XYZ file of C-alpha atoms in Angstrom:
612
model
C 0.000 0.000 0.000
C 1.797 3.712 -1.224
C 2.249 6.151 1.472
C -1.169 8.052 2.207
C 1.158 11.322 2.133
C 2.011 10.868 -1.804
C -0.891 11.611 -3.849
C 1.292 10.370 -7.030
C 0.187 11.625 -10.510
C -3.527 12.826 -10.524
C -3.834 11.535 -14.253
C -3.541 8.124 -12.687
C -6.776 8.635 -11.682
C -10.197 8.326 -13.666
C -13.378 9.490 -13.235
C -15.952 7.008 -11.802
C -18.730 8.116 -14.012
C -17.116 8.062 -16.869
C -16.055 4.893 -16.805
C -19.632 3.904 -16.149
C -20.607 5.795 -18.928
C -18.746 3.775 -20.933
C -19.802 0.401 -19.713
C -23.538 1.641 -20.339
C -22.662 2.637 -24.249
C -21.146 -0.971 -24.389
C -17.521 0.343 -24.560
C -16.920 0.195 -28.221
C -18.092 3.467 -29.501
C -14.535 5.126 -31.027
C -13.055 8.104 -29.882
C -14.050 10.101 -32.672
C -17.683 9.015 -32.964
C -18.141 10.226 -29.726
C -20.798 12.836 -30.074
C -20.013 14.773 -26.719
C -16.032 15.516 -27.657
C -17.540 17.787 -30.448
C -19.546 19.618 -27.544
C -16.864 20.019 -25.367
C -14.252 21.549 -27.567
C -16.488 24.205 -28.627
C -17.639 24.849 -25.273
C -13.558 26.109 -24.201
C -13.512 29.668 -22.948
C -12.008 31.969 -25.538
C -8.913 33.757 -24.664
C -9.164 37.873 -24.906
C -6.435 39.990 -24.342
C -5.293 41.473 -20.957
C -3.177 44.223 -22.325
C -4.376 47.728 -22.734
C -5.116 48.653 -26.834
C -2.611 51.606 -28.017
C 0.789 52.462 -27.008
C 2.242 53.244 -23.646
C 3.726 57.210 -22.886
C 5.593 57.867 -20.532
C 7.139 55.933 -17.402
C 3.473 55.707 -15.200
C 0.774 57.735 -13.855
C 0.626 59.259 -10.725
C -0.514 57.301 -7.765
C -3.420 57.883 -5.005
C -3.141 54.890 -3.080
C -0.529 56.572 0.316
C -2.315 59.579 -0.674
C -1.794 62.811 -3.200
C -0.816 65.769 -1.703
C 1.444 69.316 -2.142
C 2.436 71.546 0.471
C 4.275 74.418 1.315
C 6.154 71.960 3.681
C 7.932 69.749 1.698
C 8.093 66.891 4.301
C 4.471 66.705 4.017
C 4.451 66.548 0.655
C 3.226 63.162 -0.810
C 3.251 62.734 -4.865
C 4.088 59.247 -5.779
C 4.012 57.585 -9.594
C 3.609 53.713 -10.136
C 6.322 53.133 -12.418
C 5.301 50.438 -15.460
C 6.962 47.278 -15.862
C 9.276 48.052 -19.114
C 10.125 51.376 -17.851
C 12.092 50.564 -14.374
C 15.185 49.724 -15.390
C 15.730 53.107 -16.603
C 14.733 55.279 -14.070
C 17.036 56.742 -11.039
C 17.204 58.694 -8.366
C 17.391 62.137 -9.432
C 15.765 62.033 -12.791
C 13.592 64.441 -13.956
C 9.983 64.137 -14.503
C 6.979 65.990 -16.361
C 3.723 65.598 -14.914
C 0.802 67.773 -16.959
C -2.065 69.476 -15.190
C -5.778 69.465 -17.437
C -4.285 72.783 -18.762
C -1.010 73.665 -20.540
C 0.781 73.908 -17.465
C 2.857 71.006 -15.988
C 4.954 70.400 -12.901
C 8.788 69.661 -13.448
C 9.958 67.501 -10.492
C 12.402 64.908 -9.628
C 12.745 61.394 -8.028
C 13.421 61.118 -4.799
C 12.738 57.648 -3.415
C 11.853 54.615 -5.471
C 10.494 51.673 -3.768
C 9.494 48.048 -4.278
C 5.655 47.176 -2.863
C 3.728 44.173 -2.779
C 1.161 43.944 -5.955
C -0.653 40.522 -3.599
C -0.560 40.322 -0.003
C 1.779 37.280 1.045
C 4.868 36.779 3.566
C 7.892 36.502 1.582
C 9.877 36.266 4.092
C 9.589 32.365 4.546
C 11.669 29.389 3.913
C 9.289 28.315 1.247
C 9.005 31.229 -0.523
C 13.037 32.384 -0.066
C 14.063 28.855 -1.616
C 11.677 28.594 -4.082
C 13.098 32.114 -5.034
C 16.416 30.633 -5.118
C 15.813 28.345 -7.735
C 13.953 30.671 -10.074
C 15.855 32.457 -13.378
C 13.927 35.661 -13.562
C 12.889 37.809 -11.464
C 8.640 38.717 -11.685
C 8.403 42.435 -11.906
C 4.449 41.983 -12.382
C 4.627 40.460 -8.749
C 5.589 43.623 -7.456
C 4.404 47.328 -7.313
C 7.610 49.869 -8.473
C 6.624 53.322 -6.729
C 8.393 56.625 -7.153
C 8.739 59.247 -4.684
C 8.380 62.272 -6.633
C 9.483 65.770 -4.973
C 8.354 69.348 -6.859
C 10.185 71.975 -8.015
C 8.162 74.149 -10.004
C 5.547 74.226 -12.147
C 6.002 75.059 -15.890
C 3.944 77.504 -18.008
C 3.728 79.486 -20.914
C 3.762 83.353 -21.008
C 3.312 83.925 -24.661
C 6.125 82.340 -26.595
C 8.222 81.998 -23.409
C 8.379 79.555 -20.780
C 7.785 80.357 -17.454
C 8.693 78.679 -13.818
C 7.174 79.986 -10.466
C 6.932 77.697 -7.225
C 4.780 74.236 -7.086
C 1.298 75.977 -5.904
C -1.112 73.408 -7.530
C -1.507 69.239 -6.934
C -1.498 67.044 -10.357
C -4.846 64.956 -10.955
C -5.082 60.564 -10.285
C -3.876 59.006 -12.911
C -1.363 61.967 -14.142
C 1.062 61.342 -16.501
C 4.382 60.838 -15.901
C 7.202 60.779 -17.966
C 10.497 61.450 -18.695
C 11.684 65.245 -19.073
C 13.089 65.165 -22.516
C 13.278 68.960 -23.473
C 15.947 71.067 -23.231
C 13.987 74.341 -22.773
C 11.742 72.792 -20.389
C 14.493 71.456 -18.262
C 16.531 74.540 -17.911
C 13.485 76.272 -16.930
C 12.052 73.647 -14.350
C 15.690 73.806 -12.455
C 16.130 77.676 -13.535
C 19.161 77.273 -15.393
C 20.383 80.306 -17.534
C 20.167 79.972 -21.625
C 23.577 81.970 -21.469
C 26.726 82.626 -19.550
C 29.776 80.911 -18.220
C 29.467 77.099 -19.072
C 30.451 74.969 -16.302
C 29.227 71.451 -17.642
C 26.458 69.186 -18.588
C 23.524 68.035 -16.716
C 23.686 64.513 -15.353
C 21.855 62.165 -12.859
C 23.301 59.191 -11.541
C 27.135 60.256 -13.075
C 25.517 59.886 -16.790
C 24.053 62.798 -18.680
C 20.630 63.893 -19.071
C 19.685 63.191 -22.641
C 17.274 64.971 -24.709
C 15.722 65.220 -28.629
C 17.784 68.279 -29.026
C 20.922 68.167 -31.435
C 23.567 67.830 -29.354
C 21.086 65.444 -26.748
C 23.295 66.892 -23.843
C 22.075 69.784 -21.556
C 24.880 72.625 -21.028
C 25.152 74.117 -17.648
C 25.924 78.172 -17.338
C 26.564 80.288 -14.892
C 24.616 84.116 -15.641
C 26.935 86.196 -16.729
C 24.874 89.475 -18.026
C 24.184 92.372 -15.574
C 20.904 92.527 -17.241
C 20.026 89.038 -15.127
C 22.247 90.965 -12.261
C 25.481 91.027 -10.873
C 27.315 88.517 -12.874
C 28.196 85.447 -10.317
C 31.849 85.839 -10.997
C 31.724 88.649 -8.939
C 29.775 87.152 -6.295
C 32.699 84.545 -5.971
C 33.240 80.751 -6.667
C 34.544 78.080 -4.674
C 35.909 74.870 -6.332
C 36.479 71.832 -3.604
C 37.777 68.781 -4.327
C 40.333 65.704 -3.689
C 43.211 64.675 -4.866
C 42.417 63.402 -7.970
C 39.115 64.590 -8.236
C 39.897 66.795 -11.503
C 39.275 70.136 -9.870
C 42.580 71.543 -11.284
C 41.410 70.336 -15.008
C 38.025 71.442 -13.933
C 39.165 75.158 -13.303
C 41.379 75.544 -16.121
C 37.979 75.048 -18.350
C 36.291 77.249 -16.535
C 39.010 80.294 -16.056
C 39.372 79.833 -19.825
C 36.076 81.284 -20.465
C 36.316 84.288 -18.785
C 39.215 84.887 -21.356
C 37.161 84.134 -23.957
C 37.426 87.219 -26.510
C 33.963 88.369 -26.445
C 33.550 87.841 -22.673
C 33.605 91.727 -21.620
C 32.014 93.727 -18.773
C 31.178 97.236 -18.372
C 32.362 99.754 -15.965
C 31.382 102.785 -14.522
C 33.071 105.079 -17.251
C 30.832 103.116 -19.984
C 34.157 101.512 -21.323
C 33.268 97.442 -21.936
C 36.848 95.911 -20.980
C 37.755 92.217 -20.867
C 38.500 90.820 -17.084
C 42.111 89.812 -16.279
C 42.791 86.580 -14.698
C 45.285 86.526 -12.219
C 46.001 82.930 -10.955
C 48.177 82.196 -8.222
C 49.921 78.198 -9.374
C 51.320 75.807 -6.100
C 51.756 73.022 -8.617
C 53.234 74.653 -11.439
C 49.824 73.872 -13.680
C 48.013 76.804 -14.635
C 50.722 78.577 -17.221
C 49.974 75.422 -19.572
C 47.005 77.311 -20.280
C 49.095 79.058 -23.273
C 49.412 76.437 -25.466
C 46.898 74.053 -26.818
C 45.728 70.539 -25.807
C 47.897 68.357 -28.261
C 45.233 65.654 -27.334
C 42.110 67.181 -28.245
C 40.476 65.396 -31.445
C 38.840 67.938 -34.298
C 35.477 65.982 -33.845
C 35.645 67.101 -30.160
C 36.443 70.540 -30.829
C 33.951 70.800 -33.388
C 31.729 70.006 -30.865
C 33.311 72.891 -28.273
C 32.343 75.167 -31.107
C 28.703 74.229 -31.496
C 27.965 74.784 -27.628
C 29.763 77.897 -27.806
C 32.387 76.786 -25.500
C 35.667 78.901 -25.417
C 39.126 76.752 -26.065
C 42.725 76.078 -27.054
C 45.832 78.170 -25.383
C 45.727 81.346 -24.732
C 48.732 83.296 -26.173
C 48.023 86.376 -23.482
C 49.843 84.523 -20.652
C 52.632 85.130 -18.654
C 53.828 83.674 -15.891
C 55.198 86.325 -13.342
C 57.970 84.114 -11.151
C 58.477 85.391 -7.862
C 62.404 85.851 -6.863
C 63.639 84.225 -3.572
C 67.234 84.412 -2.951
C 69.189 81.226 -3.977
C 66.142 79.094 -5.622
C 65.462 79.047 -8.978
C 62.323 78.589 -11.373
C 62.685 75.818 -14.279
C 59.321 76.451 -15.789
C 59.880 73.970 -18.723
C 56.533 72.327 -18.554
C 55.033 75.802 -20.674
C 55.723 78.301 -23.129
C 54.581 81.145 -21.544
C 56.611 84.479 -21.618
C 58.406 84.404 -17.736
C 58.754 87.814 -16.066
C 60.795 87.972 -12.442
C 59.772 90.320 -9.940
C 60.532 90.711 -6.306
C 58.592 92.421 -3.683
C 59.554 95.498 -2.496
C 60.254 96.721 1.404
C 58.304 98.899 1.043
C 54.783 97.509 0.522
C 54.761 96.932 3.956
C 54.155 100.507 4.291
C 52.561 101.781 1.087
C 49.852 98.944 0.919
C 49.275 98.798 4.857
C 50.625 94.895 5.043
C 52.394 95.302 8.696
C 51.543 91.491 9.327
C 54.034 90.454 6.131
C 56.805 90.973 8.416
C 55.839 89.331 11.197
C 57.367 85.689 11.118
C 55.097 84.188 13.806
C 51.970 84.681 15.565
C 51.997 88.250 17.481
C 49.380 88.764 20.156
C 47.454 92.223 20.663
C 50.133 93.763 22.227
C 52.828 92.807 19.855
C 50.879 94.156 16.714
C 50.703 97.600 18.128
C 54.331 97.201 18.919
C 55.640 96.466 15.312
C 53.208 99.310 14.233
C 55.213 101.608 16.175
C 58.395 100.200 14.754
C 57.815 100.433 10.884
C 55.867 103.684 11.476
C 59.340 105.066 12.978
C 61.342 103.011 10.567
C 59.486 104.447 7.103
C 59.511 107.727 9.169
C 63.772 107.488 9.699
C 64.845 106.013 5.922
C 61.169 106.373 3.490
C 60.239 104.630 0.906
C 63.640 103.010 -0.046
C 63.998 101.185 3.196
C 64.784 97.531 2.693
C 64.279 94.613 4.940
C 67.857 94.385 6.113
C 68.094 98.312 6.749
C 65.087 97.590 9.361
C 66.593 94.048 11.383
C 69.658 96.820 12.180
C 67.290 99.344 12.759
C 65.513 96.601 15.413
C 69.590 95.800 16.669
C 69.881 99.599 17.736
C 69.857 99.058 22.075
C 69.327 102.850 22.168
C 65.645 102.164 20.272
C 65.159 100.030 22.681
C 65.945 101.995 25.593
C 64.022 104.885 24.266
C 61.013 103.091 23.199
C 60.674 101.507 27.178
C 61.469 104.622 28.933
C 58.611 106.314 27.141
C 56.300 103.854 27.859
C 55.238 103.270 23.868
C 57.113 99.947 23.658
C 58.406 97.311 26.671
C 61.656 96.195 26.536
C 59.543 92.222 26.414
C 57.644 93.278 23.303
C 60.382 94.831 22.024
C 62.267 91.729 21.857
C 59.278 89.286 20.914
C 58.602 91.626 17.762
C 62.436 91.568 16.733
C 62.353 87.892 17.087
C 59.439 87.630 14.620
C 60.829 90.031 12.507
C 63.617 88.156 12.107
C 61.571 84.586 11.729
C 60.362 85.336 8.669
C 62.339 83.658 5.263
C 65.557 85.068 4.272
C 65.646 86.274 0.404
C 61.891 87.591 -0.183
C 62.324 91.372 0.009
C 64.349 93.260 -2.879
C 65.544 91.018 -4.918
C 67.243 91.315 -7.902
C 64.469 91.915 -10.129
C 61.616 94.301 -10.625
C 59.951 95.637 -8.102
C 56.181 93.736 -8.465
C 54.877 97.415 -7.541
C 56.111 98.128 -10.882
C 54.722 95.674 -13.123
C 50.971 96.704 -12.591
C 50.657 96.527 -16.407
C 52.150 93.174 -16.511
C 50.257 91.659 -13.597
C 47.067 92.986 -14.873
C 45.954 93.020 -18.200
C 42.134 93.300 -19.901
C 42.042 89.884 -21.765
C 45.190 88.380 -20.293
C 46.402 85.595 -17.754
C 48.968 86.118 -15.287
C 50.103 83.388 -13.569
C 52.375 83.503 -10.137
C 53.881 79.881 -9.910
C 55.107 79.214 -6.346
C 56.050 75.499 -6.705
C 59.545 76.662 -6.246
C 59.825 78.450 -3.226
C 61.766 77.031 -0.716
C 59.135 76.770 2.460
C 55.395 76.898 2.812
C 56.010 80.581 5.013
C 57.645 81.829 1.735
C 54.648 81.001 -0.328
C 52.264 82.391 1.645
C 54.078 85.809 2.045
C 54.182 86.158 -1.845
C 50.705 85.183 -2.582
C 49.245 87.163 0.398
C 51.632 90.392 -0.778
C 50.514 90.219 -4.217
C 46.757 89.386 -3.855
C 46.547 92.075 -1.431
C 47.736 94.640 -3.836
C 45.502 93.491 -5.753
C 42.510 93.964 -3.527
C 43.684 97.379 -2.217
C 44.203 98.763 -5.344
C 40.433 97.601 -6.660
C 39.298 98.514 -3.117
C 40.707 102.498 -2.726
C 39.542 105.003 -3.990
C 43.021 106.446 -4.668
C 44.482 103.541 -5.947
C 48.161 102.841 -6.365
C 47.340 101.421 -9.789
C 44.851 102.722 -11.942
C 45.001 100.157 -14.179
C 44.817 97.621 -11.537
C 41.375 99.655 -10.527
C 40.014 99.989 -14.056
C 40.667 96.466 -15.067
C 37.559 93.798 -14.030
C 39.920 91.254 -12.319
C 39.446 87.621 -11.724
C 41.285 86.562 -8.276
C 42.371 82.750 -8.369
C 44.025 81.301 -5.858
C 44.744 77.396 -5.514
C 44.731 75.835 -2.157
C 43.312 79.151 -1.106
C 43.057 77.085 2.837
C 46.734 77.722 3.322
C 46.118 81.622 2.776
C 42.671 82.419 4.395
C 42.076 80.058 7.232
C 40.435 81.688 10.153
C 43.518 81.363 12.809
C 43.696 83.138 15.797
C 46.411 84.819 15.725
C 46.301 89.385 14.626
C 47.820 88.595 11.160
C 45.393 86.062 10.277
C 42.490 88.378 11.551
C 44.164 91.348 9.406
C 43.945 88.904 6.516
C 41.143 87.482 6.604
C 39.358 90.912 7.218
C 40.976 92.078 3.924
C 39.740 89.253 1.917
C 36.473 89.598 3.780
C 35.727 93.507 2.693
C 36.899 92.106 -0.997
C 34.458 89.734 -0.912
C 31.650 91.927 0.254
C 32.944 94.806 -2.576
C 33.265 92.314 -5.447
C 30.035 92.877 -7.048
C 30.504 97.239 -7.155
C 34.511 96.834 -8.222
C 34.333 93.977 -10.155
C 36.757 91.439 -8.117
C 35.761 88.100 -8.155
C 37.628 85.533 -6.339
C 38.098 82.206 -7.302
C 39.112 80.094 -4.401
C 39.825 76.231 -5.183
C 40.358 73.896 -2.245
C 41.059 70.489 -0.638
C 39.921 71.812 2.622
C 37.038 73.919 2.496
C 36.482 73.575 6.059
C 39.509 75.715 6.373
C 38.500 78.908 5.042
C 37.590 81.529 7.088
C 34.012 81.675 7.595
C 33.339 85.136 6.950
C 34.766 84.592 3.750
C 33.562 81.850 3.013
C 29.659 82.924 3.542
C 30.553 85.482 0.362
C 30.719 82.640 -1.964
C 27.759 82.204 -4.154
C 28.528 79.354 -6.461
C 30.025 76.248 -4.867
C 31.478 73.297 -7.894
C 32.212 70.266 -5.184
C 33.778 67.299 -6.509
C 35.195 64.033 -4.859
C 35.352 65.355 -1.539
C 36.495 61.803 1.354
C 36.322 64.006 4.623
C 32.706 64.353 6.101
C 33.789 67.676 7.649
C 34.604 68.790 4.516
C 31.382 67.437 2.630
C 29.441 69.071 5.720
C 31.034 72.551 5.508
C 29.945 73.566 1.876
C 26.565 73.482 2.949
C 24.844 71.966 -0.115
C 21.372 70.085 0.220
C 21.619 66.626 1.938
C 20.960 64.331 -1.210
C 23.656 65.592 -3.087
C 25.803 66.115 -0.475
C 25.762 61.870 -0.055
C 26.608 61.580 -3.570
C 29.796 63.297 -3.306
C 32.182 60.726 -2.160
C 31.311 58.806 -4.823
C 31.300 60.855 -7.692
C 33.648 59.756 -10.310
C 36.896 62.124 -11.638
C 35.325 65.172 -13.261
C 31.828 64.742 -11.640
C 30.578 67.904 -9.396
C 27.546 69.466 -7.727
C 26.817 72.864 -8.258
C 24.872 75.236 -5.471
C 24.739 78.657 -6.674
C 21.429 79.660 -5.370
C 21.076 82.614 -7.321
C 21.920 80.924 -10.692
C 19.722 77.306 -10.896
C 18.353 74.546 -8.341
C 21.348 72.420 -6.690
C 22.274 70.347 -10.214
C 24.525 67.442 -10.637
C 27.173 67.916 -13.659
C 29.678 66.176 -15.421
C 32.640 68.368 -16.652
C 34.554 67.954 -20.193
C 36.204 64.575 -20.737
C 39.403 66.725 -22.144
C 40.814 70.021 -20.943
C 39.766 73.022 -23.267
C 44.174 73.768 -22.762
C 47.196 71.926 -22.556
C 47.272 69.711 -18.804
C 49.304 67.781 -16.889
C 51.867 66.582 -19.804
């Protein structure tokens, strides 16, 4: 007898009537004389259709089943889209999405959430059901529900033959809609993106670019540029931050290379429409390859620079102006660009108020005042012609000394903890043999032209930073005063660059560092009326002095390891996660007052010669 728990083969069994049925008709009626079987086939169910009749648009419709609902609080918000069964391998986070109200208007939004959902109720979280999983080949998406969170960004309309954004005011209908934004015009104006200005990149989701019916299908990025849109944002400041091999060098190059396109000009006060100068201070020794060409860059790829209106190739107005230190020297053999020596002067201590250059170390706020005192009498005693070593024997005289304490205007302590700092500073920087750098205002600054002050040379770090800070702060007086030193330097728009900009303007507590940063602060705040725009690129953002940093309008981040760094450029939380993954070249732009937060990928090939 078989086991009562195997049921065997069902067609082992037979029905009981039927076999009596047969018995009855004496069993020996054929199969096909058997005038039921003609019945019974015709009486099978006809098969119809399941699938809808037409074509499918779109990616789904919008959903009602957690609810449809808009607010003015976006964590209350609830718009979802059930996402069809042929469409979900192409959607991602971040993509954009049309979704058309019963008029001509439609809300432009993107995904933020997508989620699995069971289509049947069932427990899938069995033994049965894992292993029988297990053993299947494909994967069911009809089983399953594919949901998309969907958050708002504005709603699209038409104001005559232009399109229009304002903020998401009005809920979609059930059964919306939704599909893929495809348009070029529509895009830019759902994330507020300018038709024109200083191109940064292409629009991308996910690390691949948005793609559109347009010819070319990519979506160029700008930054607004015209003061008839407002200030142009290169005078409201930009911050690039990025790794070590994130690509932000390559990534700036491209960008400082359009502000020297030829027809990029601005206008001043006077009515005159002059092309900014670019002054770029170089650690690495990279930026002066901006002269000659890319020997790497294909026609087909600068054919296609052309056709977006992209600005490349070297620019022959560059020069690299090598700063002088006693005893090092400056190979430069990686460009071609015209080299120019210069030195800095003694004396711009005193004519550009820069007291703190001479100060090797930190001085408290009794020291400062005590050096004041010292180069006030010192400029006072020799003028203008002073030099650095005139003033370490003026600090040697024990009768200064003497006379400074006895009056009460210096103690003999402070006396001695200035000279000490005066004489930490680097040997070799002031008056060198070369020109003076207060002399070569036409050189340093020039409408249409790139200067570039390489310090990969210099012998230490404190020898850098007293060039670059000496130089950029002539630079920022000058455009500052209203009796300038340099009236080119005041008449020129002026592009500020400085690389590794942390080592120059970190918010230390120490008077020079104050002095500094207050400098670069007022520069900041002034950039807009005397068209000064810095351009600070970074490593360590979370370095910069704050109140410089709060001037900075447009933020490119790329790679970026270090959560305190991701956390201090302050962009919106779901791009901010994507940044230590980005790829080389990737970035996230937040320039409030140009588009929505955007994702971007930069150009594959520098628009100059790099890194060979």
């Amino acid at each position: 007898m078989s086991d009562s728990g195997d049921l065997g083969d069902f067609t082992d069994y037979v029905d009981d009537d039927a076999e009596q049925s047969g018995a009855t008709d004496g069993g020996d009626a054929a199969a096909g004389d058997d005038p039921g079987r003609e019945s019974d086939d015709a009486a099978e169910f006809e098969r119809y259709g399941a699938e809808p009749a037409g074509a499918d648009e779109g990616l789904g419709t919008v959903s009602v089943s957690q609810g449809l609902r808009v607010s003015q609080d976006g964590d209350e918000t609830t718009l979802r889209a059930f996402i069809t069964t042929g469409n979900r391998d192409s959607v991602r986070l971040g993509s954009y999405l049309l979704v058309p109200y019963p008029d001509d208007e439609v809300l432009f939004c993107s995904i933020a959430a997508l989620e699995y959902a069971q289509e049947f109720q069932s427990d899938d979280a069995t033994e049965i059901h894992a292993r029988r999983q297990m053993r299947r080949e494909e994967f069911e998406e009809r089983d399953y529900k594919f949901m998309a969170e969907l958050e708002p960004v504005a709603v699209i309309y038409e104001e005559g033959d232009e399109l229009k954004r304002r903020m998401t005011d009005r809920v979609p209908k059930p059964g919306a809609l939704a599909r893929e934004a495809s348009d070029e015009e529509q895009i830019k104006t759902g994330l507020k993106i300018p038709g024109d200005g200083v191109f940064l990149g292409h629009l991308s989701v996910g690390g691949e670019k948005v793609r559109t019916a347009a010819e070319p299908p990519t979506v160029d990025y700008r930054v607004k540029d015209d003061y008839a849109d407002g200030d142009p944002l290169v005078f409201r400041h930009t911050l690039v931050a990025g790794g070590t091999g994130s690509g932000k060098t390559h990534a700036s190059k491209n960008v400082l290379r359009q502000y020297l396109d030829e027809d990029r000009t601005y206008p001043m006060d006077d009515g005159r429409e002059v092309s900014p100068a670019v002054v770029q201070f170089d650690p690495q020794d990279e930026y002066a390859q901006m002269h000659d060409d890319n020997p790497g860059m294909s026609d087909a790829f600068a054919r296609n620079l052309d056709r977006e209106g992209i600005a490349h190739g070297g620019h022959d107005d560059t020069i690299a102006l090598v700063p002088v230190e006693d005893g090092v020297s400056y190979g430069g053999e990686n460009h071609r660009a015209e080299q120019v020596r210069f030195t800095i002067p003694f004396s711009v201590v005193d004519e550009y108020d820069m007291p703190w250059l001479v100060a090797g170390g930190g001085l408290n706020d009794n020291q400062y005042p005590a050096l004041l005192t010292l180069l006030n009498r010192f400029f006072s005693d020799y003028g203008q012609e002073g030099t650095y070593e005139e003033f370490k024997r003026f600090l040697d005289d024990p009768g200064l000394k003497e006379e400074l304490d006895e009056s009460g205007r210096v103690h003999e302590a402070t006396f001695d903890a200035v000279k000490r700092r005066v004489r930490g500073i680097p040997s070799g920087i002031f008056d060198q043999d070369a020109r003076p750098i207060t002399e070569l205002d036409h050189e340093l600054v020039r409408p249409g032209g790139l200067t570039v002050v390489p310090t990969y040379h210099l012998s230490t770090s404190r020898a850098k930073e007293m060039f670059v800070l000496a130089v950029s702060s002539l630079l920022v007086d000058d455009k500052l005063s209203n009796s300038p030193q340099s009236q080119r330097i005041k008449e020129t728009p002026l592009v500020l660059g400085m690389d590794e900009a942390h080592n120059f303007l970190s918010d230390a507590d120490t008077v020079q560092a104050r002095k500094v940063v207050q400098k670069f602060t007022e520069a900041a705040k002034q950039g807009r009326k005397e068209r000064l725009g810095l351009f600070l690129i970074t490593q360590d953002p979370q370095d910069i002095a704050e109140p410089v940093f709060k001037q900075v309008n447009t933020k490119v981040v790329l790679n970026l390891g270090d959560e305190d760094a991701i956390s201090s450029v302050n962009i919106p939380t779901e791009l901010a996660q994507k940044v230590p993954y980005m790829e080389k070249g990737q970035m996230v732009v937040y320039s409030p007052d140009n588009s929505e937060p955007v994702e971007l990928i930069g150009l594959s090939e520098c628009v100059t010669r790099h890194g060979e």
